[in-house]
Short mmCIF file of C-alpha atoms in Angstrom, two decimals:
data_model
loop_
_atom_site.label_atom_id
_atom_site.label_comp_id
_atom_site.label_asym_id
_atom_site.label_seq_id
_atom_site.Cartn_x
_atom_site.Cartn_y
_atom_site.Cartn_z
CA MET H 2 22.00 -19.38 -15.42
CA ARG H 3 19.94 -16.22 -15.21
CA THR H 4 16.77 -16.18 -13.16
CA ARG H 5 13.84 -13.83 -12.83
CA THR H 6 11.22 -14.09 -10.12
CA ARG H 7 7.75 -12.60 -10.31
CA ARG H 8 5.11 -12.47 -7.63
CA ALA H 9 1.79 -13.52 -9.12
CA ALA H 10 -0.89 -11.20 -7.87
CA ALA H 11 -4.05 -12.96 -6.73
CA ALA H 12 -6.27 -13.04 -9.80
CA ALA H 13 -9.91 -14.00 -9.75
CA VAL H 14 -11.12 -16.61 -12.21
CA LEU H 15 -14.82 -16.77 -13.02
CA LEU H 16 -16.47 -19.95 -14.19
CA PRO H 17 -17.56 -20.13 -16.91
CA LEU H 18 -16.31 -16.59 -17.62
CA LEU H 19 -12.70 -15.50 -16.93
CA ALA H 20 -12.84 -14.00 -14.15
CA ALA H 21 -5.20 26.66 -1.76
CA ALA H 22 -4.45 30.14 -1.15
CA VAL H 23 -2.87 32.58 -3.64
CA GLY H 24 -1.53 36.01 -2.55
CA CYS H 25 1.33 38.30 -3.44
CA GLN H 26 4.57 36.68 -4.52
CA THR H 27 7.61 36.82 -2.29
CA SER H 28 10.19 39.16 -3.72
CA GLY H 29 12.93 36.54 -3.70
CA ALA H 30 13.48 32.80 -3.23
CA GLY H 31 15.92 33.27 -0.40
CA GLU H 32 14.35 36.00 1.71
CA PRO H 33 14.34 35.03 5.41
CA ASP H 34 11.24 35.11 7.59
CA ALA H 35 11.96 36.22 11.13
CA LYS H 36 9.02 34.21 12.50
CA ALA H 37 10.17 30.89 11.08
CA PRO H 38 11.70 28.45 13.59
CA SER H 39 15.29 27.33 13.19
CA PRO H 40 15.47 23.57 13.85
CA THR H 41 18.68 23.44 11.81
CA GLY H 42 20.03 26.81 12.88
CA LYS H 43 18.50 28.71 9.96
CA PRO H 44 14.92 29.91 9.39
CA VAL H 45 12.95 27.74 6.93
CA PHE H 46 12.42 30.63 4.54
CA GLY H 47 16.04 31.64 4.87
CA GLU H 48 17.09 28.40 3.21
CA LYS H 49 17.73 28.23 -0.53
CA LEU H 50 14.44 27.81 -2.39
CA ALA H 51 15.26 24.24 -3.39
CA ASP H 52 15.83 23.32 0.29
CA GLN H 53 12.80 24.99 1.83
CA LEU H 54 10.38 22.03 1.78
CA ASN H 55 12.98 19.75 3.28
CA ALA H 56 13.50 22.38 5.98
CA ALA H 57 9.71 22.61 6.42
CA SER H 58 9.62 18.88 7.10
CA ARG H 59 12.25 19.31 9.79
CA ALA H 60 10.35 22.24 11.28
CA THR H 61 7.21 20.09 11.38
CA GLU H 62 9.09 17.38 13.26
CA ALA H 63 10.55 19.97 15.62
CA ALA H 64 7.00 20.82 16.73
CA GLY H 65 6.99 17.41 18.40
CA SER H 66 3.59 16.11 17.34
CA ALA H 67 0.62 16.66 15.04
CA ARG H 68 -2.69 15.19 13.95
CA PHE H 69 -3.03 14.20 10.29
CA THR H 70 -5.58 13.17 7.69
CA ALA H 71 -4.62 11.54 4.39
CA THR H 72 -7.03 10.64 1.60
CA LEU H 73 -6.88 8.84 -1.73
CA THR H 74 -9.94 9.49 -3.90
CA PHE H 75 -10.58 7.15 -6.84
CA GLY H 76 -13.18 8.57 -9.23
CA SER H 77 -15.28 6.41 -11.52
CA ALA H 78 -18.38 6.65 -13.69
CA GLY H 79 -20.31 5.22 -10.73
CA GLY H 80 -18.96 7.61 -8.10
CA GLY H 81 -15.78 8.10 -6.11
CA ALA H 82 -14.27 5.65 -3.63
CA VAL H 83 -12.28 7.24 -0.79
CA GLN H 84 -9.64 5.69 1.43
CA THR H 85 -9.14 7.87 4.52
CA THR H 86 -6.32 7.59 7.06
CA THR H 87 -6.33 9.66 10.24
CA GLY H 88 -4.10 9.64 13.27
CA VAL H 89 -1.71 11.22 15.75
CA LEU H 90 2.03 11.50 15.17
CA ASP H 91 4.67 11.85 17.88
CA TYR H 92 7.88 12.75 16.08
CA ALA H 93 9.99 12.80 19.24
CA LYS H 94 9.06 9.22 20.20
CA ASP H 95 8.77 8.05 16.58
CA ALA H 96 5.30 6.69 17.40
CA ALA H 97 1.81 6.92 15.93
CA ARG H 98 -1.76 5.71 16.41
CA VAL H 99 -3.70 5.54 13.15
CA GLU H 100 -7.11 4.54 11.77
CA ARG H 101 -7.77 3.70 8.13
CA SER H 102 -11.22 3.38 6.57
CA SER H 103 -12.77 3.14 3.10
CA GLU H 104 -16.02 4.34 1.58
CA VAL H 105 -17.07 2.69 -1.68
CA PRO H 106 -20.27 3.91 -3.39
CA ARG H 107 -22.76 1.37 -4.71
CA GLY H 108 -22.00 2.26 -8.34
CA PHE H 109 -18.21 1.88 -8.05
CA PRO H 110 -16.90 -0.97 -10.29
CA GLU H 111 -16.55 -4.14 -8.19
CA GLU H 112 -13.52 -5.36 -10.13
CA THR H 113 -11.74 -2.04 -9.53
CA ALA H 114 -12.59 -2.17 -5.82
CA ALA H 115 -11.06 -5.65 -5.66
CA GLU H 116 -7.99 -4.42 -7.57
CA LEU H 117 -7.55 -1.67 -4.97
CA GLY H 118 -8.29 -3.94 -2.02
CA LEU H 119 -11.25 -1.78 -0.98
CA PRO H 120 -14.13 -3.59 0.78
CA LEU H 121 -17.54 -3.26 -0.86
CA ALA H 122 -19.37 -3.75 2.44
CA ALA H 123 -19.02 -1.33 5.34
CA ARG H 124 -16.32 -2.35 7.81
CA ALA H 125 -14.94 -0.91 11.02
CA PRO H 126 -11.79 1.20 10.55
CA GLN H 127 -8.46 -0.59 10.71
CA VAL H 128 -6.33 0.48 13.68
CA PHE H 129 -2.52 0.57 13.69
CA ALA H 130 0.11 1.55 16.25
CA VAL H 131 3.68 2.41 15.27
CA ASP H 132 6.63 2.19 17.65
CA LYS H 133 9.81 3.16 15.81
CA ASN H 134 10.28 0.44 13.16
CA ASP H 135 7.65 -1.96 14.53
CA VAL H 136 3.98 -1.85 13.56
CA SER H 137 1.02 -3.35 15.44
CA TYR H 138 -2.43 -4.01 14.01
CA ARG H 139 -5.63 -4.41 16.05
CA THR H 140 -7.70 -7.34 14.81
CA ASP H 141 -11.49 -7.59 14.92
CA ARG H 142 -11.00 -9.97 17.87
CA GLY H 143 -9.52 -7.11 19.89
CA THR H 144 -5.98 -8.50 19.97
CA TRP H 145 -2.93 -6.81 18.49
CA LEU H 146 -0.61 -8.41 15.94
CA ARG H 147 2.90 -7.01 16.36
CA TYR H 148 5.06 -6.97 13.23
CA GLU H 149 8.68 -6.61 14.29
CA ALA H 150 11.24 -5.30 11.82
CA SER H 151 13.82 -7.49 13.58
CA GLY H 152 11.99 -10.68 12.56
CA SER H 153 13.42 -13.29 10.20
CA LYS H 154 14.18 -12.21 6.63
CA GLU H 155 11.54 -14.58 5.25
CA PHE H 156 8.94 -13.03 7.54
CA THR H 157 9.87 -9.37 7.01
CA ASP H 158 9.97 -9.87 3.24
CA SER H 159 6.39 -11.18 3.33
CA VAL H 160 5.00 -8.39 5.52
CA GLY H 161 6.59 -5.38 3.86
CA ALA H 162 3.12 -3.92 3.24
CA VAL H 163 2.78 -3.36 7.00
CA LEU H 164 6.37 -2.61 7.97
CA LYS H 165 6.62 0.19 5.39
CA LEU H 166 3.89 2.02 7.34
CA ALA H 167 6.64 2.98 9.77
CA GLY H 168 7.68 5.97 7.68
CA ASP H 169 10.90 7.77 6.86
CA ALA H 170 9.51 11.31 6.83
CA GLY H 171 7.58 10.74 10.05
CA PRO H 172 6.28 7.95 12.28
CA TRP H 173 3.64 6.99 9.66
CA GLY H 174 4.59 6.40 6.02
CA GLY H 175 2.83 6.20 2.70
CA THR H 176 1.55 9.79 2.61
CA LEU H 177 2.42 12.94 0.67
CA ALA H 178 4.67 13.91 3.60
CA ASP H 179 7.17 11.41 2.17
CA VAL H 180 7.05 13.20 -1.20
CA VAL H 181 7.21 16.73 0.22
CA ARG H 182 10.37 15.97 2.19
CA HIS H 183 12.32 15.32 -1.02
CA ALA H 184 10.63 17.90 -3.26
CA ASP H 185 12.83 20.68 -4.69
CA PRO H 186 10.84 23.83 -5.50
CA GLU H 187 11.96 25.81 -8.55
CA ARG H 188 9.33 28.55 -8.32
CA ALA H 189 8.96 31.00 -5.44
CA PRO H 190 5.88 30.34 -3.31
CA ALA H 191 2.87 32.62 -3.06
CA THR H 192 2.37 34.21 0.37
CA ASP H 193 -1.00 35.13 1.87
CA ALA H 194 -1.90 37.70 4.53
CA ASP H 195 -1.34 35.18 7.35
CA GLY H 196 2.18 34.37 6.21
CA ARG H 197 1.33 30.97 4.75
CA ARG H 198 3.34 29.93 1.70
CA THR H 199 1.88 27.91 -1.18
CA TYR H 200 4.40 26.00 -3.30
CA ARG H 201 3.68 24.36 -6.63
CA VAL H 202 6.32 21.74 -7.25
CA ASP H 203 7.03 19.11 -9.89
CA VAL H 204 8.12 15.77 -8.41
CA PRO H 205 9.13 12.42 -9.95
CA SER H 206 5.92 10.58 -10.82
CA ARG H 207 7.30 7.34 -9.43
CA ASN H 208 7.32 8.95 -5.98
CA LEU H 209 3.53 9.24 -6.19
CA THR H 210 2.94 5.65 -7.27
CA ASP H 211 4.53 4.55 -3.99
CA LEU H 212 1.50 6.02 -2.16
CA LEU H 213 -0.98 3.74 -3.93
CA PRO H 214 -2.26 0.48 -2.37
CA GLY H 215 0.45 -2.19 -2.37
CA GLY H 216 -0.84 -4.39 -5.19
CA ILE H 217 -1.37 -1.40 -7.46
CA ALA H 218 2.01 0.12 -6.65
CA PHE H 219 3.62 -3.20 -7.64
CA ALA H 220 1.62 -3.40 -10.86
CA THR H 221 2.81 0.07 -11.95
CA ARG H 222 6.38 -1.12 -12.36
CA ASP H 223 5.83 -1.79 -16.08
CA ALA H 224 3.57 1.21 -16.71
CA ASP H 225 4.62 4.12 -18.89
CA VAL H 226 4.63 6.72 -16.11
CA PRO H 227 5.38 10.37 -17.04
CA GLY H 228 8.60 11.83 -15.71
CA GLU H 229 7.12 14.45 -13.34
CA ALA H 230 3.81 15.33 -11.72
CA PRO H 231 2.68 18.56 -10.00
CA ILE H 232 1.85 18.83 -6.30
CA THR H 233 0.69 21.78 -4.21
CA VAL H 234 2.16 22.26 -0.72
CA VAL H 235 1.09 24.78 1.95
CA VAL H 236 3.22 25.65 5.01
CA ASP H 237 2.33 28.01 7.84
CA LYS H 238 4.11 31.25 8.77
CA ASP H 239 6.51 29.23 10.94
CA GLY H 240 7.45 26.96 8.05
CA ARG H 241 5.51 23.90 9.30
CA LEU H 242 3.66 21.69 6.84
CA LEU H 243 -0.10 22.30 6.73
CA SER H 244 -1.25 20.43 3.61
CA ALA H 245 -0.28 18.82 0.33
CA GLU H 246 -2.35 17.78 -2.68
CA ALA H 247 -1.55 15.79 -5.82
CA ASP H 248 -3.57 15.17 -8.97
CA TYR H 249 -2.67 11.85 -10.54
CA ALA H 250 -4.22 12.68 -13.94
CA PRO H 251 -0.93 12.42 -15.94
CA LEU H 252 0.01 9.19 -14.15
CA LEU H 253 -3.45 7.71 -14.47
CA ARG H 254 -3.25 7.80 -18.25
CA GLY H 255 -0.08 5.74 -18.13
CA LEU H 256 -1.48 3.30 -15.57
CA ARG H 257 -4.66 2.71 -17.56
CA GLY H 258 -2.55 2.17 -20.68
CA ALA H 259 -0.79 -0.63 -18.80
CA GLY H 260 -4.12 -2.20 -17.82
CA VAL H 261 -3.98 -0.87 -14.27
CA LEU H 262 -6.99 0.91 -12.72
CA ALA H 263 -8.97 0.74 -15.96
CA GLY H 264 -12.18 1.60 -14.08
CA VAL H 265 -10.75 4.76 -12.47
CA THR H 266 -11.43 8.09 -14.20
CA SER H 267 -9.66 10.38 -11.71
CA LEU H 268 -7.27 10.01 -8.81
CA ARG H 269 -6.26 12.55 -6.18
CA ALA H 270 -4.23 12.42 -2.97
CA ALA H 271 -4.45 14.89 -0.10
CA TYR H 272 -2.69 15.31 3.25
CA THR H 273 -3.35 17.76 6.08
CA LEU H 274 -1.69 18.39 9.44
CA THR H 275 -3.23 20.19 12.43
CA GLY H 276 -2.56 20.68 16.13
CA HIS H 277 1.20 20.95 15.83
CA GLY H 278 2.85 20.31 19.19
CA GLY H 279 -0.29 19.55 21.17
CA GLN H 280 -0.91 15.85 20.51
CA THR H 281 -0.34 12.67 22.51
CA VAL H 282 -0.27 9.16 21.05
CA PRO H 283 -2.52 6.93 23.17
CA ALA H 284 -1.02 3.77 24.62
CA VAL H 285 -2.38 0.32 23.79
CA PRO H 286 -5.19 -0.17 26.36
CA ALA H 287 -4.33 -2.40 29.31
CA GLY H 288 -5.90 -5.82 28.96
CA GLU H 289 -5.68 -5.99 25.18
CA ARG H 290 -3.37 -8.86 24.31
CA THR H 291 -0.48 -8.46 21.87
CA GLU H 292 0.67 -11.43 19.77
CA ASP H 293 3.83 -11.96 17.78
CA ALA H 294 2.67 -11.86 14.14
CA GLU H 295 5.53 -14.06 12.96
CA ARG H 296 4.47 -16.78 15.40
CA VAL H 297 0.68 -16.76 14.91
CA THR H 298 0.36 -16.09 11.16
CA LYS H 299 1.17 -18.36 8.23
CA THR H 300 1.80 -17.93 4.55
CA LEU H 301 -1.17 -18.97 2.44
CA GLY H 302 0.94 -21.81 1.07
CA GLU H 303 1.19 -23.29 4.56
CA VAL H 304 -2.59 -23.63 4.90
CA LYS H 305 -3.68 -27.17 4.07
CA PRO H 306 -6.31 -27.79 1.35
CA GLY H 307 -9.77 -27.72 2.93
CA ALA H 308 -8.66 -25.44 5.77
CA CYS H 309 -9.67 -21.80 6.29
CA ALA H 310 -7.96 -18.59 7.32
CA SER H 311 -8.66 -14.96 8.17
CA THR H 312 -7.13 -12.06 6.28
CA ASP H 313 -7.69 -9.76 9.29
CA THR H 314 -3.97 -9.07 9.54
CA GLY H 315 -3.61 -5.47 8.37
CA LEU H 316 -1.69 -6.63 5.31
CA GLY H 317 -4.51 -6.04 2.86
CA GLY H 318 -3.96 -9.38 1.14
CA VAL H 319 -2.95 -12.99 1.60
CA ALA H 320 0.82 -12.64 2.00
CA ARG H 321 0.25 -13.99 5.52
CA VAL H 322 -3.03 -15.11 7.10
CA LEU H 323 -4.41 -16.19 10.47
CA PRO H 324 -5.48 -19.85 10.49
CA VAL H 325 -9.06 -20.11 11.81
CA ALA H 326 -11.83 -22.68 11.85
CA CYS H 327 -14.08 -22.55 8.80
CA GLY H 328 -17.06 -20.45 9.80
CA GLU H 329 -18.05 -16.87 10.50
CA SER H 330 -14.52 -15.49 11.02
CA ALA H 331 -13.03 -17.15 7.93
CA ASP H 332 -12.24 -15.02 4.87
CA VAL H 333 -10.58 -17.59 2.60
CA ARG H 334 -10.53 -21.36 2.11
CA VAL H 335 -7.72 -23.21 0.38
CA PHE H 336 -8.80 -26.00 -1.97
CA GLY H 337 -5.62 -26.95 -3.80
CA ARG H 338 -1.92 -26.46 -4.37
CA GLN H 339 0.08 -26.66 -7.59
CA ARG H 340 3.79 -27.10 -8.14
CA ILE H 341 4.89 -25.87 -11.59
CA ASP H 342 8.12 -27.07 -13.22
CA GLU H 343 8.02 -26.71 -17.01
CA THR H 344 10.63 -26.10 -19.70
CA TYR H 345 9.76 -24.07 -22.79
CA ARG H 346 11.68 -23.80 -26.05
CA ASP H 347 11.34 -20.93 -28.52
CA LYS H 348 8.48 -19.42 -26.51
CA ASP H 349 8.14 -16.39 -24.27
CA PRO H 350 8.03 -18.04 -20.81
CA GLN H 351 6.81 -15.02 -18.86
CA GLY H 352 3.49 -15.67 -17.13
CA ARG H 353 3.23 -19.26 -18.35
CA GLY H 354 3.74 -20.72 -14.89
CA ARG H 355 0.89 -18.73 -13.43
CA ALA H 356 -1.37 -19.44 -16.43
CA LEU H 357 -0.74 -23.15 -16.04
CA ALA H 358 -1.45 -22.95 -12.29
CA VAL H 359 -4.77 -21.19 -13.01
CA LYS H 360 -5.74 -23.97 -15.41
CA ARG H 361 -4.84 -26.74 -12.98
CA CYS H 362 -6.58 -24.97 -10.10
CA GLY H 363 -9.68 -24.87 -12.30
CA LYS H 364 -9.62 -28.67 -12.51
CA ASP H 365 -9.26 -28.86 -8.74
CA PHE H 366 -12.14 -26.41 -8.31
CA ALA H 367 -14.39 -28.77 -10.23
CA SER H 368 -13.30 -31.95 -8.43
CA VAL H 369 -12.70 -31.13 -4.74
CA PRO H 370 -15.47 -31.61 -2.14
CA ALA H 371 -18.30 -29.16 -2.78
CA ALA H 372 -18.13 -27.94 0.83
CA TRP H 373 -14.72 -26.42 0.10
CA THR H 374 -15.94 -24.12 -2.70
CA LYS H 375 -19.71 -23.68 -2.32
CA ASP H 376 -19.39 -20.46 -0.30
CA ALA H 377 -17.07 -18.75 -2.78
CA ARG H 378 -17.73 -15.03 -3.21
CA PRO H 379 -18.46 -14.12 -5.94
CA ALA H 380 -20.09 -17.48 -6.61
CA GLY H 381 -18.22 -19.68 -9.06
CA THR H 382 -14.88 -17.90 -8.65
CA TYR H 383 -11.50 -18.92 -7.35
CA LEU H 384 -8.14 -17.22 -6.96
CA VAL H 385 -4.52 -18.22 -7.40
CA ASP H 386 -1.55 -16.93 -5.43
CA GLY H 387 2.11 -17.79 -5.80
CA THR H 388 5.57 -16.95 -7.08
CA GLU H 389 6.86 -17.73 -10.58
CA THR H 390 10.58 -18.03 -11.32
CA VAL H 391 11.94 -18.12 -14.88
CA SER H 392 15.44 -19.54 -15.42
CA TYR H 393 17.27 -19.04 -18.71
CA GLY H 394 20.17 -21.16 -19.90
CA TYR H 395 23.32 -19.34 -20.97
CA THR H 396 23.08 -21.07 -24.35
CA GLY H 397 20.09 -22.21 -26.36
CA PRO H 398 16.49 -21.00 -26.43
CA GLU H 399 15.23 -23.03 -23.46
CA ALA H 400 13.71 -21.52 -20.33
CA THR H 401 12.42 -23.27 -17.23
CA VAL H 402 9.46 -21.95 -15.28
CA THR H 403 8.99 -23.07 -11.68
CA GLY H 404 6.71 -21.97 -8.88
CA ASP H 405 4.45 -22.95 -6.01
CA PHE H 406 0.84 -21.78 -6.26
CA THR H 407 -2.13 -21.95 -3.91
CA CYS H 408 -5.73 -22.29 -5.13
CA TYR H 409 -8.31 -20.68 -2.85
CA VAL H 410 -11.72 -19.04 -2.65
CA THR H 411 -12.79 -15.92 -0.81
CA LEU H 412 -15.74 -16.43 1.51
CA ARG H 413 -16.95 -12.84 2.08
#
């Protein structure tokens, strides 16, 4: 028997409506620069052209530390929403302290903001600390949730959105630094009077989709994404990374064609590094308690109907939540649970389990105690979260769809 499992993204249901500097060119791709450091025994600009950005990444790490800023800018007819991430990187200790914030203009489409996981109301920046492969998140309560990569498989699978923040190309992941490290220039860079090189490189478009918010990155799997996209990279005279920029215009057309980010008219990513070698990652302040995230959080499916939870976990969704009393600190309230087990014959089974769960949750929404749903935001809406598995028989046209789904409302 063949099986296929799909994670159903939380989908709102509305009732009654369904809810750079250019100078002279270098004379040759392989000309060495005497001022470039040699972290691998060879100057960055003495490497083959195709290897220079990988060498620049190593030279950046060899500096020991740096301060960075990364932005994703989502344009729309109503203005641009910006997600900004800033922080300090200690390459030697493989550690980082990072803040992430969002600015969403009043005219930005609400549905698109929800799709991106961007808050419409102003919120304090999210704070993260990285220690090798483990990531900690500071909650609004002032405690830290520690996500350990050594946790159980079930746990680590559910919190990949946080654990992937411990990067491969540096202590913090999910930035253009990850793309630059594996980029292979084919054109010689331009060099300015200060010795800075500007590279224009084509990279696999899929590498850029990995930098998008988790839910969107997952949704792009079926999109018709162009083969390559251009990025611009600037390194200093010593071969250390200074900045990188990417214009997602070619990718955006494919994403919108797949029904993803329909309200976004432009999309750009940027990354800058400063203060190479002179930064220190601050320690978690004494007196601030750290909790084991695997112990204190639950999956949404473990929250009983009628109970509430907080999504203040750093995950940017409901993969795991903090159980809390219904009240000011609650973000979601569960009002039902549906188990789907249906067999279909001569029909495309994909998505049928989730569609059936949405329908059944709608019946629950109308029949459960009013106190459970009256504070839904937006009013009259509910959401469904769960996993659908489709099993095909080796013979015959039958397919069985199974899955466990949770019906819930958002409270703010």
